[in-house]
mmCIF file of C-alpha atoms and ligand atoms in Angstrom:
data_model
loop_
_atom_site.group_PDB
_atom_site.id
_atom_site.type_symbol
_atom_site.label_atom_id
_atom_site.label_comp_id
_atom_site.label_asym_id
_atom_site.label_seq_id
_atom_site.Cartn_x
_atom_site.Cartn_y
_atom_site.Cartn_z
ATOM 1 C CA MET U 1 0.000 0.000 0.000
ATOM 2 C CA ALA U 2 2.882 2.412 0.726
ATOM 3 C CA LEU U 3 3.773 2.522 -2.986
ATOM 4 C CA LEU U 4 0.219 3.611 -3.828
ATOM 5 C CA ARG U 5 0.033 6.355 -1.195
ATOM 6 C CA PRO U 6 0.344 9.953 -2.406
ATOM 7 C CA THR U 7 2.022 12.628 -0.312
ATOM 8 C CA ALA U 8 -1.238 14.589 -0.399
ATOM 9 C CA ALA U 9 -4.549 14.606 -2.243
ATOM 10 C CA LEU U 10 -6.593 17.545 -3.475
ATOM 11 C CA GLU U 11 -9.617 17.979 -5.683
ATOM 12 C CA LYS U 12 -8.032 19.871 -8.574
ATOM 13 C CA VAL U 13 -4.677 21.210 -9.728
ATOM 14 C CA THR U 14 -5.575 24.828 -8.978
ATOM 15 C CA ASP U 15 -5.924 23.863 -5.285
ATOM 16 C CA ILE U 16 -2.119 23.477 -5.149
ATOM 17 C CA THR U 17 -0.699 26.685 -3.687
ATOM 18 C CA PRO U 18 2.865 28.024 -3.545
ATOM 19 C CA GLU U 19 2.526 27.790 0.262
ATOM 20 C CA LEU U 20 1.772 24.061 0.084
ATOM 21 C CA LEU U 21 4.698 23.524 -2.311
ATOM 22 C CA ARG U 22 7.029 25.333 0.092
ATOM 23 C CA GLN U 23 5.650 23.292 2.992
ATOM 24 C CA LEU U 24 6.450 20.087 1.049
ATOM 25 C CA GLU U 25 9.896 21.526 0.178
ATOM 26 C CA ILE U 26 9.303 21.114 -3.555
ATOM 27 C CA ASP U 27 11.340 22.907 -6.191
ATOM 28 C CA ALA U 28 10.154 21.191 -9.394
ATOM 29 C CA ILE U 29 6.775 19.848 -10.537
ATOM 30 C CA LEU U 30 6.048 17.203 -13.170
ATOM 31 C CA LEU U 31 2.478 17.656 -14.382
ATOM 32 C CA ASP U 32 0.132 15.142 -15.930
ATOM 33 C CA VAL U 33 -2.202 16.502 -18.661
ATOM 34 C CA ASP U 34 -5.347 14.437 -19.270
ATOM 35 C CA ASN U 35 -7.910 14.864 -16.521
ATOM 36 C CA THR U 36 -5.394 16.990 -14.608
ATOM 37 C CA LEU U 37 -4.865 20.124 -16.755
ATOM 38 C CA ALA U 38 -7.445 19.505 -19.485
ATOM 39 C CA PRO U 39 -10.184 17.083 -20.527
ATOM 40 C CA PRO U 40 -8.675 14.142 -22.466
ATOM 41 C CA THR U 41 -8.198 15.134 -26.152
ATOM 42 C CA GLU U 42 -9.245 18.768 -25.475
ATOM 43 C CA LYS U 43 -6.914 21.602 -26.437
ATOM 44 C CA ILE U 44 -8.233 24.085 -23.891
ATOM 45 C CA PRO U 45 -7.231 23.660 -20.227
ATOM 46 C CA TYR U 46 -9.753 23.612 -17.383
ATOM 47 C CA GLU U 47 -10.828 26.977 -16.014
ATOM 48 C CA GLY U 48 -8.101 28.714 -14.028
ATOM 49 C CA VAL U 49 -5.327 26.337 -15.089
ATOM 50 C CA GLN U 50 -3.386 28.821 -17.248
ATOM 51 C CA ALA U 51 -3.424 31.433 -14.470
ATOM 52 C CA TRP U 52 -2.341 28.763 -11.983
ATOM 53 C CA ILE U 53 0.611 27.688 -14.178
ATOM 54 C CA ASP U 54 1.715 31.318 -14.523
ATOM 55 C CA GLU U 55 1.396 31.885 -10.771
ATOM 56 C CA ILE U 56 3.401 28.757 -9.860
ATOM 57 C CA LYS U 57 6.134 29.622 -12.366
ATOM 58 C CA SER U 58 6.430 33.191 -11.187
ATOM 59 C CA ALA U 59 6.633 31.937 -7.585
ATOM 60 C CA GLY U 60 9.884 30.266 -8.654
ATOM 61 C CA PHE U 61 8.907 26.628 -9.158
ATOM 62 C CA ALA U 62 10.141 24.718 -12.212
ATOM 63 C CA VAL U 63 7.284 23.038 -14.087
ATOM 64 C CA VAL U 64 7.462 20.399 -16.846
ATOM 65 C CA ILE U 65 4.630 18.384 -18.374
ATOM 66 C CA CYS U 66 5.087 14.621 -18.171
ATOM 67 C CA SER U 67 2.341 12.581 -19.849
ATOM 68 C CA ASN U 68 1.857 9.058 -21.117
ATOM 69 C CA ASN U 69 -0.114 10.386 -24.080
ATOM 70 C CA TYR U 70 1.306 10.823 -27.612
ATOM 71 C CA HIS U 71 3.548 13.664 -28.843
ATOM 72 C CA SER U 72 0.844 14.765 -31.271
ATOM 73 C CA ARG U 73 -1.473 15.406 -28.306
ATOM 74 C CA ILE U 74 1.004 16.675 -25.704
ATOM 75 C CA ARG U 75 3.392 18.904 -27.689
ATOM 76 C CA PRO U 76 0.767 21.368 -29.021
ATOM 77 C CA PHE U 77 -0.947 21.476 -25.630
ATOM 78 C CA SER U 78 2.344 22.172 -23.791
ATOM 79 C CA ASP U 79 3.265 24.882 -26.294
ATOM 80 C CA SER U 80 -0.115 26.530 -25.803
ATOM 81 C CA VAL U 81 0.289 26.747 -22.013
ATOM 82 C CA GLY U 82 3.983 27.702 -22.220
ATOM 83 C CA LEU U 83 5.595 24.604 -20.718
ATOM 84 C CA GLU U 84 8.223 22.101 -21.814
ATOM 85 C CA CYS U 85 7.042 18.523 -22.065
ATOM 86 C CA VAL U 86 7.848 14.840 -22.143
ATOM 87 C CA ALA U 87 5.252 12.730 -23.990
ATOM 88 C CA MET U 88 4.993 8.923 -24.055
ATOM 89 C CA SER U 89 6.573 8.955 -20.625
ATOM 90 C CA LEU U 90 5.586 5.369 -19.720
ATOM 91 C CA LYS U 91 4.531 6.173 -16.151
ATOM 92 C CA PRO U 92 4.793 4.374 -13.695
ATOM 93 C CA PHE U 93 8.282 3.592 -15.053
ATOM 94 C CA PRO U 94 10.917 6.244 -14.281
ATOM 95 C CA PHE U 95 12.165 6.926 -17.854
ATOM 96 C CA GLY U 96 9.895 9.890 -18.563
ATOM 97 C CA PHE U 97 10.466 11.453 -15.133
ATOM 98 C CA ASN U 98 14.224 11.287 -15.757
ATOM 99 C CA ARG U 99 13.823 12.871 -19.193
ATOM 100 C CA ALA U 100 11.673 15.623 -17.658
ATOM 101 C CA LYS U 101 14.260 16.306 -14.948
ATOM 102 C CA ARG U 102 16.939 16.777 -17.606
ATOM 103 C CA LYS U 103 14.846 19.583 -19.108
ATOM 104 C CA LEU U 104 15.172 21.633 -15.925
ATOM 105 C CA LYS U 105 17.796 24.384 -15.787
ATOM 106 C CA GLU U 106 18.832 23.479 -12.260
ATOM 107 C CA LYS U 107 19.034 20.062 -10.699
ATOM 108 C CA PRO U 108 15.975 19.778 -8.430
ATOM 109 C CA LYS U 109 16.373 18.731 -4.808
ATOM 110 C CA SER U 110 12.786 17.604 -4.427
ATOM 111 C CA VAL U 111 10.385 16.787 -7.262
ATOM 112 C CA LEU U 112 6.601 16.596 -7.052
ATOM 113 C CA VAL U 113 4.488 14.534 -9.453
ATOM 114 C CA VAL U 114 0.910 15.783 -9.915
ATOM 115 C CA GLY U 115 -1.758 13.645 -11.561
ATOM 116 C CA ASP U 116 -5.143 11.974 -11.298
ATOM 117 C CA GLN U 117 -4.157 8.298 -11.414
ATOM 118 C CA ILE U 118 -2.804 6.118 -8.623
ATOM 119 C CA TYR U 119 -1.328 3.378 -10.833
ATOM 120 C CA THR U 120 0.619 5.751 -13.104
ATOM 121 C CA ASP U 121 1.237 9.099 -11.371
ATOM 122 C CA VAL U 122 1.423 8.117 -7.693
ATOM 123 C CA LEU U 123 3.020 4.687 -8.127
ATOM 124 C CA GLY U 124 5.570 6.183 -10.547
ATOM 125 C CA ALA U 125 6.446 8.985 -8.138
ATOM 126 C CA ASN U 126 6.943 6.559 -5.270
ATOM 127 C CA LEU U 127 9.085 4.212 -7.378
ATOM 128 C CA ALA U 128 11.250 7.198 -8.385
ATOM 129 C CA GLY U 129 11.541 8.528 -4.825
ATOM 130 C CA MET U 130 9.476 11.623 -5.610
ATOM 131 C CA LYS U 131 6.564 13.203 -3.758
ATOM 132 C CA SER U 132 3.099 13.208 -5.301
ATOM 133 C CA ILE U 133 -0.249 14.942 -5.176
ATOM 134 C CA LEU U 134 -3.238 12.898 -6.307
ATOM 135 C CA LEU U 135 -6.153 14.804 -7.813
ATOM 136 C CA CYS U 136 -9.725 13.800 -8.534
ATOM 137 C CA PRO U 137 -10.295 13.077 -12.252
ATOM 138 C CA GLN U 138 -11.971 16.195 -13.620
ATOM 139 C CA SER U 139 -13.847 14.750 -16.624
ATOM 140 C CA GLU U 140 -15.922 11.724 -17.475
ATOM 141 C CA GLU U 141 -13.813 8.945 -18.940
ATOM 142 C CA HIS U 142 -14.406 6.274 -21.543
ATOM 143 C CA GLY U 143 -12.501 3.184 -22.615
ATOM 144 C CA PHE U 144 -11.692 -0.232 -21.221
ATOM 145 C CA THR U 145 -8.207 0.303 -19.766
ATOM 146 C CA ILE U 146 -9.211 3.427 -17.863
ATOM 147 C CA TYR U 147 -12.299 1.591 -16.593
ATOM 148 C CA VAL U 148 -10.087 -1.194 -15.206
ATOM 149 C CA ARG U 149 -7.628 1.253 -13.624
ATOM 150 C CA ARG U 150 -10.429 3.263 -12.001
ATOM 151 C CA ARG U 151 -11.969 0.050 -10.619
ATOM 152 C CA LEU U 152 -8.601 -0.869 -9.130
ATOM 153 C CA GLU U 153 -8.254 2.618 -7.662
ATOM 154 C CA ILE U 154 -11.546 2.499 -5.761
ATOM 155 C CA GLY U 155 -10.239 0.166 -3.037
ATOM 156 C CA VAL U 156 -7.069 2.202 -2.594
ATOM 157 C CA ARG U 157 -8.907 5.525 -2.474
ATOM 158 C CA LYS U 158 -11.304 4.071 0.108
ATOM 159 C CA LYS U 159 -8.497 2.738 2.258
ATOM 160 C CA LEU U 160 -6.641 6.043 2.151
ATOM 161 C CA LYS U 161 -9.954 7.906 2.574
ATOM 162 C CA ILE U 162 -9.436 9.748 -0.722
ATOM 163 C CA LEU U 163 -12.843 9.711 -2.278
ATOM 164 C CA LYS U 164 -14.456 12.696 -3.878
ATOM 165 C CA ARG U 165 -12.905 15.478 -1.872
ATOM 166 C CA GLY U 166 -9.147 15.455 -1.634
ATOM 167 C CA GLU U 167 -9.246 17.845 1.322
ATOM 168 C CA ASP U 168 -10.210 14.850 3.456
ATOM 169 C CA TYR U 169 -6.735 13.464 3.057
ATOM 170 C CA VAL U 170 -3.369 14.927 3.886
ATOM 171 C CA GLY U 171 -0.711 12.269 3.841
ATOM 172 C CA SER U 172 2.187 11.880 6.200
HETATM 173 MG MG1 MG G 201 -4.291 11.778 -16.232
#
Protein backbone atom coordinates (compact mmCIF):
# COMPACT_ATOMS: atom_id res chain seq x y z
CA MET A 1 0.00 0.00 0.00
CA ALA A 2 2.88 2.41 0.73
CA LEU A 3 3.77 2.52 -2.99
CA LEU A 4 0.22 3.61 -3.83
CA ARG A 5 0.03 6.35 -1.20
CA PRO A 6 0.34 9.95 -2.41
CA THR A 7 2.02 12.63 -0.31
CA ALA A 8 -1.24 14.59 -0.40
CA ALA A 9 -4.55 14.61 -2.24
CA LEU A 10 -6.59 17.54 -3.47
CA GLU A 11 -9.62 17.98 -5.68
CA LYS A 12 -8.03 19.87 -8.57
CA VAL A 13 -4.68 21.21 -9.73
CA THR A 14 -5.58 24.83 -8.98
CA ASP A 15 -5.92 23.86 -5.28
CA ILE A 16 -2.12 23.48 -5.15
CA THR A 17 -0.70 26.68 -3.69
CA PRO A 18 2.86 28.02 -3.55
CA GLU A 19 2.53 27.79 0.26
CA LEU A 20 1.77 24.06 0.08
CA LEU A 21 4.70 23.52 -2.31
CA ARG A 22 7.03 25.33 0.09
CA GLN A 23 5.65 23.29 2.99
CA LEU A 24 6.45 20.09 1.05
CA GLU A 25 9.90 21.53 0.18
CA ILE A 26 9.30 21.11 -3.55
CA ASP A 27 11.34 22.91 -6.19
CA ALA A 28 10.15 21.19 -9.39
CA ILE A 29 6.77 19.85 -10.54
CA LEU A 30 6.05 17.20 -13.17
CA LEU A 31 2.48 17.66 -14.38
CA ASP A 32 0.13 15.14 -15.93
CA VAL A 33 -2.20 16.50 -18.66
CA ASP A 34 -5.35 14.44 -19.27
CA ASN A 35 -7.91 14.86 -16.52
CA THR A 36 -5.39 16.99 -14.61
CA LEU A 37 -4.87 20.12 -16.76
CA ALA A 38 -7.44 19.51 -19.49
CA PRO A 39 -10.18 17.08 -20.53
CA PRO A 40 -8.67 14.14 -22.47
CA THR A 41 -8.20 15.13 -26.15
CA GLU A 42 -9.25 18.77 -25.47
CA LYS A 43 -6.91 21.60 -26.44
CA ILE A 44 -8.23 24.08 -23.89
CA PRO A 45 -7.23 23.66 -20.23
CA TYR A 46 -9.75 23.61 -17.38
CA GLU A 47 -10.83 26.98 -16.01
CA GLY A 48 -8.10 28.71 -14.03
CA VAL A 49 -5.33 26.34 -15.09
CA GLN A 50 -3.39 28.82 -17.25
CA ALA A 51 -3.42 31.43 -14.47
CA TRP A 52 -2.34 28.76 -11.98
CA ILE A 53 0.61 27.69 -14.18
CA ASP A 54 1.71 31.32 -14.52
CA GLU A 55 1.40 31.88 -10.77
CA ILE A 56 3.40 28.76 -9.86
CA LYS A 57 6.13 29.62 -12.37
CA SER A 58 6.43 33.19 -11.19
CA ALA A 59 6.63 31.94 -7.58
CA GLY A 60 9.88 30.27 -8.65
CA PHE A 61 8.91 26.63 -9.16
CA ALA A 62 10.14 24.72 -12.21
CA VAL A 63 7.28 23.04 -14.09
CA VAL A 64 7.46 20.40 -16.85
CA ILE A 65 4.63 18.38 -18.37
CA CYS A 66 5.09 14.62 -18.17
CA SER A 67 2.34 12.58 -19.85
CA ASN A 68 1.86 9.06 -21.12
CA ASN A 69 -0.11 10.39 -24.08
CA TYR A 70 1.31 10.82 -27.61
CA HIS A 71 3.55 13.66 -28.84
CA SER A 72 0.84 14.77 -31.27
CA ARG A 73 -1.47 15.41 -28.31
CA ILE A 74 1.00 16.67 -25.70
CA ARG A 75 3.39 18.90 -27.69
CA PRO A 76 0.77 21.37 -29.02
CA PHE A 77 -0.95 21.48 -25.63
CA SER A 78 2.34 22.17 -23.79
CA ASP A 79 3.26 24.88 -26.29
CA SER A 80 -0.11 26.53 -25.80
CA VAL A 81 0.29 26.75 -22.01
CA GLY A 82 3.98 27.70 -22.22
CA LEU A 83 5.60 24.60 -20.72
CA GLU A 84 8.22 22.10 -21.81
CA CYS A 85 7.04 18.52 -22.06
CA VAL A 86 7.85 14.84 -22.14
CA ALA A 87 5.25 12.73 -23.99
CA MET A 88 4.99 8.92 -24.06
CA SER A 89 6.57 8.96 -20.62
CA LEU A 90 5.59 5.37 -19.72
CA LYS A 91 4.53 6.17 -16.15
CA PRO A 92 4.79 4.37 -13.69
CA PHE A 93 8.28 3.59 -15.05
CA PRO A 94 10.92 6.24 -14.28
CA PHE A 95 12.17 6.93 -17.85
CA GLY A 96 9.90 9.89 -18.56
CA PHE A 97 10.47 11.45 -15.13
CA ASN A 98 14.22 11.29 -15.76
CA ARG A 99 13.82 12.87 -19.19
CA ALA A 100 11.67 15.62 -17.66
CA LYS A 101 14.26 16.31 -14.95
CA ARG A 102 16.94 16.78 -17.61
CA LYS A 103 14.85 19.58 -19.11
CA LEU A 104 15.17 21.63 -15.92
CA LYS A 105 17.80 24.38 -15.79
CA GLU A 106 18.83 23.48 -12.26
CA LYS A 107 19.03 20.06 -10.70
CA PRO A 108 15.97 19.78 -8.43
CA LYS A 109 16.37 18.73 -4.81
CA SER A 110 12.79 17.60 -4.43
CA VAL A 111 10.38 16.79 -7.26
CA LEU A 112 6.60 16.60 -7.05
CA VAL A 113 4.49 14.53 -9.45
CA VAL A 114 0.91 15.78 -9.92
CA GLY A 115 -1.76 13.64 -11.56
CA ASP A 116 -5.14 11.97 -11.30
CA GLN A 117 -4.16 8.30 -11.41
CA ILE A 118 -2.80 6.12 -8.62
CA TYR A 119 -1.33 3.38 -10.83
CA THR A 120 0.62 5.75 -13.10
CA ASP A 121 1.24 9.10 -11.37
CA VAL A 122 1.42 8.12 -7.69
CA LEU A 123 3.02 4.69 -8.13
CA GLY A 124 5.57 6.18 -10.55
CA ALA A 125 6.45 8.99 -8.14
CA ASN A 126 6.94 6.56 -5.27
CA LEU A 127 9.08 4.21 -7.38
CA ALA A 128 11.25 7.20 -8.39
CA GLY A 129 11.54 8.53 -4.83
CA MET A 130 9.48 11.62 -5.61
CA LYS A 131 6.56 13.20 -3.76
CA SER A 132 3.10 13.21 -5.30
CA ILE A 133 -0.25 14.94 -5.18
CA LEU A 134 -3.24 12.90 -6.31
CA LEU A 135 -6.15 14.80 -7.81
CA CYS A 136 -9.73 13.80 -8.53
CA PRO A 137 -10.30 13.08 -12.25
CA GLN A 138 -11.97 16.19 -13.62
CA SER A 139 -13.85 14.75 -16.62
CA GLU A 140 -15.92 11.72 -17.48
CA GLU A 141 -13.81 8.94 -18.94
CA HIS A 142 -14.41 6.27 -21.54
CA GLY A 143 -12.50 3.18 -22.61
CA PHE A 144 -11.69 -0.23 -21.22
CA THR A 145 -8.21 0.30 -19.77
CA ILE A 146 -9.21 3.43 -17.86
CA TYR A 147 -12.30 1.59 -16.59
CA VAL A 148 -10.09 -1.19 -15.21
CA ARG A 149 -7.63 1.25 -13.62
CA ARG A 150 -10.43 3.26 -12.00
CA ARG A 151 -11.97 0.05 -10.62
CA LEU A 152 -8.60 -0.87 -9.13
CA GLU A 153 -8.25 2.62 -7.66
CA ILE A 154 -11.55 2.50 -5.76
CA GLY A 155 -10.24 0.17 -3.04
CA VAL A 156 -7.07 2.20 -2.59
CA ARG A 157 -8.91 5.53 -2.47
CA LYS A 158 -11.30 4.07 0.11
CA LYS A 159 -8.50 2.74 2.26
CA LEU A 160 -6.64 6.04 2.15
CA LYS A 161 -9.95 7.91 2.57
CA ILE A 162 -9.44 9.75 -0.72
CA LEU A 163 -12.84 9.71 -2.28
CA LYS A 164 -14.46 12.70 -3.88
CA ARG A 165 -12.91 15.48 -1.87
CA GLY A 166 -9.15 15.45 -1.63
CA GLU A 167 -9.25 17.84 1.32
CA ASP A 168 -10.21 14.85 3.46
CA TYR A 169 -6.73 13.46 3.06
CA VAL A 170 -3.37 14.93 3.89
CA GLY A 171 -0.71 12.27 3.84
CA SER A 172 2.19 11.88 6.20
MG1 LIG B 1 -4.29 11.78 -16.23
